[in-house]
Tab-separated table of C-alpha atoms in Angstrom:
chain	number	residue	atom	x	y	z
A	1	MET	CA	-7.234	-9.090	-2.575
A	2	VAL	CA	-9.638	-7.568	-5.242
A	3	VAL	CA	-12.648	-9.766	-6.161
A	4	LYS	CA	-15.841	-9.665	-8.286
A	5	CYS	CA	-19.315	-9.410	-6.277
A	6	GLU	CA	-22.944	-8.909	-7.342
A	7	SER	CA	-25.027	-6.958	-4.699
A	8	ARG	CA	-28.096	-9.106	-3.498
A	9	VAL	CA	-30.143	-6.066	-3.163
A	10	SER	CA	-29.752	-4.081	-6.305
A	11	GLY	CA	-28.055	-6.814	-8.634
A	12	LYS	CA	-25.102	-4.395	-9.374
A	13	VAL	CA	-21.880	-5.948	-10.265
A	14	MET	CA	-19.002	-4.419	-8.185
A	15	VAL	CA	-15.430	-5.314	-7.582
A	16	VAL	CA	-14.497	-5.279	-3.779
A	17	LYS	CA	-11.016	-4.651	-2.487
A	18	ARG	CA	-10.513	-6.271	0.687
A	19	ILE	CA	-7.688	-5.194	2.792
A	20	LYS	CA	-6.238	-7.821	5.302
A	21	LYS	CA	-7.832	-8.075	8.619
A	22	MET	CA	-6.532	-5.696	11.059
A	23	PRO	CA	-5.477	-6.611	14.181
A	24	SER	CA	-7.866	-6.004	17.419
A	25	VAL	CA	-6.642	-2.958	18.885
A	26	SER	CA	-5.638	-4.896	21.988
A	27	GLY	CA	-3.852	-7.588	19.772
A	28	ASP	CA	-0.510	-8.340	20.486
A	29	ALA	CA	2.491	-6.598	17.900
A	30	SER	CA	2.614	-10.141	16.010
A	31	ASP	CA	-0.872	-9.442	14.847
A	32	GLU	CA	0.308	-6.554	12.931
A	33	ASP	CA	0.205	-6.220	9.339
A	34	GLU	CA	0.097	-4.150	6.311
A	35	ALA	CA	-3.331	-2.629	6.980
A	36	GLY	CA	-3.653	-2.040	10.540
A	37	ALA	CA	-0.322	-2.145	12.472
A	38	ASP	CA	-2.629	-0.982	15.137
A	39	GLN	CA	-2.649	2.776	13.881
A	40	GLY	CA	-6.420	2.846	13.199
A	41	PHE	CA	-7.511	3.193	9.523
A	42	PRO	CA	-4.083	2.980	7.160
A	43	VAL	CA	-3.037	6.184	5.949
A	44	ARG	CA	-2.695	4.708	2.191
A	45	TYR	CA	-6.161	3.245	2.234
A	46	LEU	CA	-7.691	6.439	3.964
A	47	ARG	CA	-6.418	8.559	1.299
A	48	GLU	CA	-7.399	6.276	-1.488
A	49	ALA	CA	-10.908	5.836	-0.026
A	50	CYS	CA	-11.619	9.802	0.396
A	51	LEU	CA	-9.924	11.021	-2.838
A	52	LEU	CA	-12.058	8.274	-4.759
A	53	ARG	CA	-15.235	9.458	-3.023
A	54	ALA	CA	-14.303	13.119	-3.867
A	55	CYS	CA	-14.130	12.233	-7.517
A	56	ASN	CA	-17.336	12.266	-10.030
A	57	HIS	CA	-16.222	12.066	-13.515
A	58	PRO	CA	-16.737	9.261	-16.157
A	59	ASN	CA	-13.088	8.511	-16.676
A	60	VAL	CA	-12.504	7.934	-13.023
A	61	MET	CA	-13.661	4.741	-11.421
A	62	LYS	CA	-16.617	5.441	-9.061
A	63	LEU	CA	-16.137	4.115	-5.326
A	64	GLU	CA	-19.626	3.280	-4.365
A	65	PHE	CA	-19.231	2.548	-0.482
A	66	VAL	CA	-16.759	1.581	2.157
A	67	THR	CA	-17.134	-0.938	4.844
A	68	TYR	CA	-14.925	-0.943	7.990
A	69	HIS	CA	-15.731	-3.380	10.749
A	70	GLU	CA	-14.251	-5.841	12.976
A	71	GLY	CA	-10.583	-4.393	11.520
A	72	GLN	CA	-11.554	-5.396	7.941
A	73	ILE	CA	-11.781	-2.668	5.366
A	74	GLU	CA	-13.549	-3.095	1.948
A	75	LEU	CA	-13.752	-0.736	-0.875
A	76	PHE	CA	-16.641	-1.625	-3.135
A	77	SER	CA	-16.414	-0.011	-6.592
A	78	GLU	CA	-18.077	-0.176	-9.875
A	79	PHE	CA	-17.123	-3.027	-11.896
A	80	VAL	CA	-15.153	-1.969	-14.909
A	81	GLY	CA	-13.375	-4.721	-16.766
A	82	LEU	CA	-9.720	-5.575	-17.937
A	83	ASN	CA	-6.892	-2.957	-17.494
A	84	VAL	CA	-5.060	-1.480	-20.526
A	85	GLU	CA	-1.885	-3.469	-19.590
A	86	ASP	CA	-3.460	-6.710	-19.612
A	87	TYR	CA	-5.283	-5.783	-22.628
A	88	ILE	CA	-2.011	-4.553	-24.363
A	89	SER	CA	-0.324	-8.175	-23.435
A	90	SER	CA	-3.222	-9.868	-25.063
A	91	LEU	CA	-2.783	-8.588	-28.574
A	92	SER	CA	-0.401	-10.453	-30.729
A	93	ASP	CA	2.706	-8.860	-32.026
A	94	GLU	CA	1.005	-8.334	-35.566
A	95	TYR	CA	-0.971	-5.479	-33.996
A	96	PHE	CA	2.240	-3.692	-33.272
A	97	THR	CA	4.085	-4.308	-36.563
A	98	ARG	CA	4.215	-1.616	-38.916
A	99	ASN	CA	1.961	-1.483	-42.203
A	100	LYS	CA	-0.320	-4.086	-40.990
A	101	GLN	CA	-3.743	-3.351	-41.037
A	102	LYS	CA	-4.104	-4.085	-37.381
A	103	HIS	CA	-1.238	-1.759	-36.434
A	104	GLU	CA	-3.484	0.916	-38.102
A	105	TRP	CA	-6.233	-0.157	-35.552
A	106	VAL	CA	-3.868	0.000	-32.591
A	107	LEU	CA	-2.693	3.727	-33.410
A	108	GLN	CA	-6.495	4.629	-33.531
A	109	LEU	CA	-7.023	2.774	-30.363
A	110	GLY	CA	-4.162	4.628	-28.858
A	111	ARG	CA	-5.301	8.052	-29.875
A	112	TYR	CA	-9.106	6.989	-28.466
A	113	PHE	CA	-7.462	5.921	-25.061
A	114	MET	CA	-5.313	8.605	-24.855
A	115	LYS	CA	-7.935	11.142	-24.970
A	116	GLN	CA	-9.636	9.742	-22.136
A	117	VAL	CA	-6.465	9.048	-19.976
A	118	LEU	CA	-5.978	12.990	-20.336
A	119	LYS	CA	-9.448	13.828	-19.510
A	120	GLY	CA	-9.485	11.705	-16.331
A	121	ILE	CA	-5.874	13.310	-15.417
A	122	ASP	CA	-7.269	16.862	-16.178
A	123	TYR	CA	-10.250	16.370	-13.838
A	124	CYS	CA	-8.252	14.999	-10.780
A	125	HIS	CA	-5.646	17.836	-11.287
A	126	SER	CA	-8.722	20.308	-11.736
A	127	ILE	CA	-9.808	19.142	-8.202
A	128	GLY	CA	-6.331	19.328	-6.673
A	129	ILE	CA	-5.573	15.520	-6.682
A	130	LEU	CA	-1.999	14.831	-7.635
A	131	LEU	CA	-2.275	11.104	-8.849
A	132	ARG	CA	1.412	9.865	-8.649
A	133	ASP	CA	0.642	6.417	-10.052
A	134	VAL	CA	-0.554	7.014	-13.642
A	135	LYS	CA	0.194	3.772	-15.662
A	136	PRO	CA	-1.654	1.243	-18.227
A	137	ARG	CA	-2.391	-1.064	-14.997
A	138	ASN	CA	-4.426	1.834	-13.317
A	139	PHE	CA	-6.746	2.403	-16.563
A	140	LEU	CA	-9.666	0.086	-16.677
A	141	ILE	CA	-11.566	-0.497	-19.836
A	142	SER	CA	-15.379	-0.774	-19.758
A	143	SER	CA	-17.588	-2.552	-22.015
A	144	ASP	CA	-18.511	0.307	-23.891
A	145	GLY	CA	-14.822	1.287	-24.538
A	146	THR	CA	-14.936	4.109	-21.712
A	147	LEU	CA	-11.514	4.128	-19.758
A	148	LYS	CA	-11.584	4.534	-16.292
A	149	LEU	CA	-8.889	5.900	-13.954
A	150	THR	CA	-8.157	3.960	-10.744
A	151	GLY	CA	-5.132	3.280	-8.279
A	152	PHE	CA	-5.321	6.241	-5.895
A	153	VAL	CA	-3.274	4.340	-3.055
A	154	LEU	CA	-0.620	6.826	-3.840
A	155	ALA	CA	-2.795	9.949	-4.880
A	156	ARG	CA	-2.991	13.118	-2.690
A	157	PHE	CA	-4.465	16.539	-2.322
A	158	SER	CA	-1.861	18.986	-3.546
A	159	LEU	CA	-2.267	22.552	-2.878
A	160	LEU	CA	-0.391	25.835	-2.721
A	161	PRO	CA	2.155	26.225	-1.307
A	162	GLU	CA	4.086	23.279	-2.564
A	163	GLU	CA	6.031	21.173	-0.217
A	164	PRO	CA	8.302	18.297	-0.283
A	165	LEU	CA	6.692	15.155	-0.658
A	166	THR	CA	7.869	11.646	-0.509
A	167	GLN	CA	10.120	10.101	-3.272
A	168	GLN	CA	8.651	6.824	-2.981
A	169	VAL	CA	5.698	7.276	-5.629
A	170	VAL	CA	4.917	6.206	-9.419
A	171	THR	CA	5.990	2.841	-10.285
A	172	LEU	CA	9.776	3.097	-11.275
A	173	SER	CA	8.849	2.933	-15.355
A	174	TYR	CA	6.614	5.683	-15.348
A	175	ARG	CA	8.541	7.893	-12.970
A	176	ALA	CA	9.312	11.352	-13.807
A	177	PRO	CA	13.036	12.418	-13.875
A	178	GLU	CA	12.387	15.366	-11.210
A	179	ILE	CA	11.196	12.637	-8.851
A	180	ILE	CA	14.158	10.329	-9.147
A	181	LEU	CA	16.789	13.050	-9.109
A	182	GLY	CA	15.038	15.059	-6.396
A	183	GLY	CA	16.506	13.657	-3.354
A	184	THR	CA	14.833	12.207	-0.348
A	185	TYR	CA	12.025	14.979	-0.208
A	186	PRO	CA	11.732	16.212	-3.891
A	187	VAL	CA	9.215	18.832	-4.686
A	188	TYR	CA	7.209	18.058	-7.681
A	189	THR	CA	3.408	18.594	-8.800
A	190	ALA	CA	1.065	17.802	-11.466
A	191	PRO	CA	3.433	17.413	-14.325
A	192	VAL	CA	4.985	14.050	-13.032
A	193	ASP	CA	1.465	12.534	-13.763
A	194	ILE	CA	1.828	13.923	-17.365
A	195	TRP	CA	5.314	12.270	-17.767
A	196	SER	CA	3.541	9.006	-16.684
A	197	ALA	CA	0.915	9.494	-19.053
A	198	GLY	CA	3.325	9.958	-21.742
A	199	CYS	CA	5.092	6.750	-21.045
A	200	THR	CA	1.584	5.094	-21.030
A	201	PHE	CA	0.971	6.710	-24.325
A	202	ALA	CA	3.840	5.187	-25.827
A	203	GLU	CA	3.089	1.627	-24.114
A	204	MET	CA	-0.252	1.664	-26.045
A	205	ILE	CA	1.388	2.414	-29.301
A	206	THR	CA	4.351	-0.089	-29.280
A	207	GLY	CA	3.237	-2.654	-26.924
A	208	ARG	CA	6.513	-2.221	-24.824
A	209	THR	CA	7.240	-0.174	-21.719
A	210	LEU	CA	9.050	3.001	-22.830
A	211	PHE	CA	11.632	3.306	-20.221
A	212	GLU	CA	12.034	-0.010	-18.086
A	213	GLY	CA	14.946	0.271	-15.554
A	214	ASP	CA	15.829	-2.202	-12.964
A	215	SER	CA	16.904	0.566	-10.568
A	216	GLU	CA	16.503	4.499	-10.266
A	217	ILE	CA	20.000	4.886	-11.980
A	218	GLY	CA	19.133	2.366	-14.687
A	219	GLN	CA	16.149	3.886	-15.365
A	220	LEU	CA	17.508	7.436	-15.632
A	221	LEU	CA	19.951	6.009	-18.067
A	222	LYS	CA	17.152	4.569	-20.184
A	223	ILE	CA	15.639	8.085	-20.335
A	224	PHE	CA	18.777	9.877	-21.232
A	225	LYS	CA	19.545	7.313	-23.881
A	226	LEU	CA	16.170	7.922	-25.828
A	227	LEU	CA	15.787	11.867	-24.883
A	228	GLY	CA	19.363	12.603	-24.413
A	229	THR	CA	21.299	13.616	-21.398
A	230	PRO	CA	19.782	16.784	-20.068
A	231	SER	CA	21.745	20.042	-21.204
A	232	ASP	CA	22.936	22.481	-18.328
A	233	CYS	CA	19.686	24.310	-18.979
A	234	ASN	CA	17.488	21.235	-18.487
A	235	LYS	CA	19.359	20.182	-15.196
A	236	SER	CA	17.416	22.796	-13.500
A	237	PHE	CA	14.175	20.721	-13.353
A	238	CYS	CA	15.287	19.606	-9.977
A	239	PHE	CA	16.702	21.704	-7.160
A	240	GLU	CA	19.806	19.576	-6.411
A	241	VAL	CA	21.378	17.427	-9.311
A	242	PRO	CA	23.277	14.638	-7.993
A	243	SER	CA	27.001	14.956	-8.793
A	244	TYR	CA	26.797	11.665	-10.503
A	245	ILE	CA	25.023	13.318	-13.545
A	246	GLU	CA	28.140	14.796	-14.680
A	247	LEU	CA	29.900	11.350	-15.028
A	248	LEU	CA	27.223	9.981	-17.295
A	249	PRO	CA	27.820	9.764	-21.166
A	250	GLN	CA	26.410	12.886	-23.275
A	251	TRP	CA	23.923	10.942	-25.282
A	252	GLN	CA	22.147	12.734	-27.981
A	253	PRO	CA	18.063	12.818	-28.374
A	254	GLN	CA	16.940	9.904	-30.679
A	255	SER	CA	14.057	10.148	-32.859
A	256	LEU	CA	10.868	9.642	-31.018
A	257	SER	CA	8.943	8.998	-34.410
A	258	GLU	CA	11.571	6.297	-35.226
A	259	ARG	CA	10.859	4.789	-31.755
A	260	LEU	CA	7.166	4.783	-32.214
A	261	GLU	CA	6.663	3.699	-35.727
A	262	GLY	CA	3.550	4.687	-37.596
A	263	LEU	CA	2.667	7.434	-35.274
A	264	CYS	CA	1.571	10.254	-37.220
A	265	ASP	CA	3.633	13.609	-36.447
A	266	GLU	CA	1.058	15.168	-34.268
A	267	GLY	CA	1.007	12.237	-31.941
A	268	VAL	CA	5.028	12.337	-31.898
A	269	ASP	CA	5.012	16.087	-31.102
A	270	LEU	CA	2.531	15.625	-28.220
A	271	LEU	CA	4.618	12.648	-26.891
A	272	SER	CA	7.659	14.720	-26.906
A	273	ARG	CA	5.989	17.473	-25.303
A	274	MET	CA	4.766	15.087	-22.303
A	275	LEU	CA	8.444	14.064	-21.977
A	276	LEU	CA	10.069	17.233	-21.855
A	277	TYR	CA	12.616	17.103	-18.784
A	278	HIS	CA	11.580	20.536	-17.378
A	279	PRO	CA	8.415	20.071	-15.677
A	280	CYS	CA	7.863	23.919	-16.304
A	281	SER	CA	7.675	23.080	-20.012
A	282	ARG	CA	5.930	20.030	-19.882
A	283	ILE	CA	2.274	20.312	-21.416
A	284	THR	CA	-0.604	20.192	-19.048
A	285	ALA	CA	-3.395	17.912	-19.414
A	286	ARG	CA	-5.952	20.456	-20.514
A	287	ASP	CA	-3.516	21.898	-23.134
A	288	ALA	CA	-2.919	18.188	-24.402
A	289	LEU	CA	-6.607	17.768	-25.062
A	290	LYS	CA	-6.260	20.530	-27.106
A	291	HIS	CA	-3.424	19.488	-29.212
A	292	PRO	CA	-3.953	19.028	-33.068
A	293	TYR	CA	-3.553	15.074	-32.356
A	294	PHE	CA	-6.863	15.044	-30.850
A	295	GLN	CA	-8.577	17.384	-33.293
A	296	GLY	CA	-11.184	15.973	-35.598
A	297	ASP	CA	-13.435	13.039	-35.571
A	298	HIS	CA	-11.439	9.839	-34.324
A	299	SER	CA	-13.948	7.177	-33.838
A	300	LEU	CA	-12.574	3.754	-33.539
A	301	MET	CA	-12.867	1.267	-36.676
A	302	LYS	CA	-14.126	-1.879	-36.199
A	303	THR	CA	-11.647	-4.685	-36.760
B	1	SER	CA	-0.496	51.885	-19.771
B	2	THR	CA	-3.746	52.415	-17.888
B	3	ASP	CA	-5.436	49.857	-20.261
B	4	ARG	CA	-2.656	47.528	-19.692
B	5	ASN	CA	-2.821	47.815	-15.930
B	6	GLU	CA	-6.609	47.249	-15.968
B	7	GLU	CA	-6.230	44.288	-18.209
B	8	ASP	CA	-3.711	42.915	-15.735
B	9	ALA	CA	-5.744	43.344	-12.817
B	10	TYR	CA	-8.639	41.618	-14.869
B	11	LEU	CA	-6.319	38.718	-15.460
B	12	ASP	CA	-5.152	38.286	-11.776
B	13	ILE	CA	-8.717	38.062	-10.816
B	14	VAL	CA	-9.719	35.524	-13.738
B	15	PHE	CA	-6.883	33.442	-12.680
B	16	LEU	CA	-7.501	33.465	-9.004
B	17	ASN	CA	-10.869	32.793	-9.606
B	18	LYS	CA	-10.006	29.797	-11.619
B	19	ASP	CA	-7.679	28.463	-8.670
B	20	LEU	CA	-10.423	29.231	-6.323
B	21	ASP	CA	-12.896	27.158	-8.278
B	22	TYR	CA	-12.353	23.941	-6.993
B	23	LEU	CA	-11.765	25.179	-3.371
B	24	LYS	CA	-15.459	26.463	-3.615
B	25	LYS	CA	-16.768	23.192	-4.835
B	26	ILE	CA	-15.198	21.604	-1.853
B	27	GLN	CA	-16.392	24.036	0.416
B	28	ARG	CA	-20.034	22.817	-0.138
B	29	LEU	CA	-19.479	20.095	2.182
B	30	ASN	CA	-18.604	22.562	4.956
B	31	PRO	CA	-21.339	22.583	7.684
B	32	GLU	CA	-23.405	25.861	8.156
B	33	PHE	CA	-23.138	27.247	11.776
B	34	ASP	CA	-25.995	26.341	13.794
B	35	PRO	CA	-26.191	28.713	16.917
B	36	HIS	CA	-28.351	26.435	18.539
B	37	ASN	CA	-26.342	23.584	18.425
B	38	LYS	CA	-25.233	22.714	21.962
B	39	PHE	CA	-21.562	22.076	21.094
B	40	VAL	CA	-21.216	25.680	20.266
B	41	ASN	CA	-20.793	26.418	23.986
B	42	TYR	CA	-17.706	23.953	24.033
B	43	ARG	CA	-16.251	24.766	20.668
B	44	TYR	CA	-14.039	27.302	22.003
B	45	ASN	CA	-12.164	25.304	24.532
B	46	THR	CA	-12.157	22.067	22.048
B	47	ILE	CA	-10.663	24.076	19.306
B	48	HIS	CA	-7.993	25.382	21.936
B	49	TYR	CA	-7.329	21.804	23.206
B	50	MET	CA	-6.925	20.539	19.381
B	51	SER	CA	-4.677	23.500	19.034
B	52	GLY	CA	-2.506	22.307	21.773
B	53	VAL	CA	-2.344	18.739	20.662
B	54	CYS	CA	-1.288	19.845	16.950
B	55	ARG	CA	1.422	22.038	18.395
B	56	SER	CA	2.590	19.242	20.741
B	57	LEU	CA	2.863	16.651	17.695
B	58	ALA	CA	4.394	19.309	15.485
B	59	LEU	CA	1.586	19.154	12.917
B	60	LYS	CA	1.095	21.736	10.403
B	61	SER	CA	-1.600	24.769	10.532
B	62	LEU	CA	-3.652	23.232	7.556
B	63	THR	CA	-3.935	19.910	9.578
B	64	LEU	CA	-5.420	21.741	12.633
B	65	HIS	CA	-7.800	23.499	10.160
B	66	ARG	CA	-8.748	20.480	8.819
B	67	ALA	CA	-9.318	18.648	12.089
B	68	VAL	CA	-11.821	21.418	13.005
B	69	ASN	CA	-13.754	21.396	9.801
B	70	TYR	CA	-14.290	17.554	10.505
B	71	LEU	CA	-14.993	18.251	14.270
B	72	ASP	CA	-17.966	20.727	12.983
B	73	ARG	CA	-19.265	18.400	10.706
B	74	LEU	CA	-19.184	15.604	13.144
B	75	MET	CA	-20.797	17.548	15.961
B	76	GLY	CA	-23.028	19.469	13.798
B	77	SER	CA	-25.236	16.077	13.323
B	78	ASP	CA	-25.154	14.430	16.501
B	79	ASP	CA	-25.663	15.362	20.286
B	80	PHE	CA	-22.413	13.982	21.819
B	81	PRO	CA	-22.004	13.941	25.625
B	82	THR	CA	-19.531	16.579	26.880
B	83	SER	CA	-17.248	14.134	28.304
B	84	LEU	CA	-16.355	12.636	24.750
B	85	HIS	CA	-15.765	15.963	23.056
B	86	ARG	CA	-12.179	15.829	23.317
B	87	LEU	CA	-12.010	12.184	22.128
B	88	ALA	CA	-13.619	13.035	19.151
B	89	ALA	CA	-11.522	16.029	18.836
B	90	SER	CA	-8.482	13.883	18.905
B	91	ALA	CA	-9.616	11.578	16.482
B	92	CYS	CA	-10.230	14.653	14.142
B	93	VAL	CA	-6.584	15.408	14.662
B	94	LEU	CA	-5.674	11.789	13.797
B	95	VAL	CA	-7.636	11.628	10.743
B	96	ALA	CA	-6.730	15.002	9.278
B	97	ALA	CA	-2.852	14.291	10.218
B	98	LYS	CA	-3.220	11.054	8.070
B	99	PHE	CA	-4.962	13.092	5.415
B	100	GLU	CA	-2.775	16.028	5.314
B	101	GLU	CA	0.713	15.243	6.812
B	102	HIS	CA	3.801	13.466	4.928
B	103	PRO	CA	3.402	9.585	6.079
B	104	SER	CA	6.553	10.107	8.075
B	105	LYS	CA	4.923	13.026	10.122
B	106	VAL	CA	1.924	11.331	10.802
B	107	PRO	CA	1.586	10.579	14.650
B	108	ARG	CA	1.155	7.174	15.719
B	109	VAL	CA	-1.991	6.171	18.004
B	110	ASP	CA	0.215	6.040	20.984
B	111	GLN	CA	1.804	9.517	20.578
B	112	VAL	CA	-1.823	10.879	20.382
B	113	MET	CA	-2.965	8.829	23.487
B	114	GLU	CA	-0.324	10.512	25.607
B	115	MET	CA	-2.205	13.614	24.859
B	116	ILE	CA	-5.455	12.394	25.846
B	117	THR	CA	-4.775	10.576	29.090
B	118	GLY	CA	-7.687	10.139	31.383
B	119	ILE	CA	-9.941	11.058	28.576
B	120	GLY	CA	-10.316	7.708	26.809
B	121	SER	CA	-8.772	4.279	25.809
B	122	LYS	CA	-6.894	3.400	22.696
B	123	ASP	CA	-10.033	1.338	21.997
B	124	GLN	CA	-12.358	4.432	22.227
B	125	LEU	CA	-9.979	6.455	20.092
B	126	LEU	CA	-9.962	4.156	17.307
B	127	ALA	CA	-13.734	3.594	17.526
B	128	ALA	CA	-14.190	7.442	17.379
B	129	GLU	CA	-11.972	7.418	14.186
B	130	LYS	CA	-14.215	5.111	12.591
B	131	LEU	CA	-17.279	6.708	13.531
B	132	LEU	CA	-15.769	10.236	12.161
B	133	LEU	CA	-15.093	8.526	8.748
B	134	GLN	CA	-18.567	6.897	8.651
B	135	LYS	CA	-20.027	10.514	9.518
B	136	LEU	CA	-17.878	12.072	6.950
B	137	ASN	CA	-19.202	9.403	4.446
B	138	TRP	CA	-15.454	8.634	3.722
B	139	ASN	CA	-15.123	12.240	1.841
B	140	ALA	CA	-12.515	13.701	3.857
B	141	SER	CA	-12.065	16.635	1.236
B	142	CYS	CA	-12.742	20.312	2.715
B	143	ALA	CA	-11.813	23.586	2.066
B	144	THR	CA	-11.082	25.726	5.257
B	145	HIS	CA	-10.236	29.506	5.473
B	146	LEU	CA	-6.554	28.524	5.671
B	147	HIS	CA	-6.697	26.754	1.983
B	148	PHE	CA	-8.442	29.910	0.852
B	149	SER	CA	-5.898	32.429	2.691
B	150	HIS	CA	-2.908	30.332	1.154
B	151	CYS	CA	-4.427	30.634	-2.341
B	152	PHE	CA	-4.924	34.582	-1.662
B	153	MET	CA	-1.641	35.037	-0.241
B	154	HIS	CA	0.227	33.469	-3.251
B	155	HIS	CA	-1.680	35.623	-5.476
B	156	GLY	CA	-0.755	38.556	-3.468
B	157	VAL	CA	2.821	38.130	-4.122
B	158	SER	CA	2.600	36.679	-7.444
B	159	HIS	CA	1.633	38.251	-11.045
B	160	HIS	CA	-0.650	36.255	-13.368
B	161	CYS	CA	2.460	35.700	-15.712
B	162	ASP	CA	4.386	34.132	-12.887
B	163	THR	CA	4.288	30.212	-13.302
B	164	ARG	CA	5.545	27.307	-11.500
B	165	HIS	CA	5.824	24.033	-13.508
B	166	GLY	CA	3.904	25.821	-16.142
B	167	ARG	CA	1.068	26.676	-14.203
B	168	PRO	CA	-0.178	30.033	-12.880
B	169	LEU	CA	0.665	30.632	-9.133
């Protein structure tokens, strides 16, 4: 449960994420719930709290403090505002229709937001944090237009040497193919966040989820239909390609510029680099920030 | 070719430094060694005990090193009764495992309890975990010697041109 609150001492407005009351350590099994299950501080919230505490960047939401008493955990963070997903949903179709002035504004907004998305991701990657849940819902918009990254429940420190990680990460629509195809313990690193950021970018421009599969295989089909069935060379992006891949139709890559109507060539180029199958070839957040798409003055015009 | 080799060596150092940068930042949290701290006399035995716990639970070396870092941060600020050293050490292992291990490998509290029979109760272990997290100010990040060793080991066997997922190793 997440609620807005105001400090009686400082008057500061914050949001508090309250995690279900944990059972008393001597409680019976029926008391076990998501948060406690009698295992002390839950792993996922431990990582969320500790990783957020380790961050200090304008594009990452600040965790003010944590309370943990009588089995209840409360994470107090700065109050930011609406998330990007809800903001996109609140815009009318006119904003996403080509040749309308409002669409032009959305294209500018997409660039303005995307730069901040990449700055937040780049910061996290630079301090060794793998986010594993980048999506529009996890970016909050402050009153001054600053985007702040949140949603660290699935994040973790990722250091060398790489090791197999869990497959159950990243909301399906934003999940990179190397995770879906990587088996039970896929090996993946920072490029999975870039793939998710690419999907987020497309969603900000079109107002629709780029790949919306209802299952893992459905998700792959959506990806392959747009980006083409991976060639033999591209299949090396994961260690063990499942045999069913051979049975899929051989789709040719579709034009991203048609799918993202109105987006300039630089924007399409950046997105295509973020959505490369092979993680080795996928652009890094730092390089993406140097991409021509972000060069020059791109301040937002008023509507 | 000598120039080329020198340039390569220089680039290797540049890339190594870049990788070590964030470890150095995190390293600032590490406690300074205080020879007057009473815990110093018990540190060797406590770490030996933690090593045994980690081995029995099949935890990674990085988890042990992380746990030792937490222990030093915990013991550096407080004068713990000797009888509670092992309980605190067990809480450090538990938190380190939660942070470092794959979720399926994180030991259950019952498993840790089997290791500390006669030292404390489950309530005490969970209270120690809570105290530890508060003492760490909810910042469980740390850069141990092993983190640095891993970094150097990778640089020892790779070239600056070697990449993995597009990033220098």
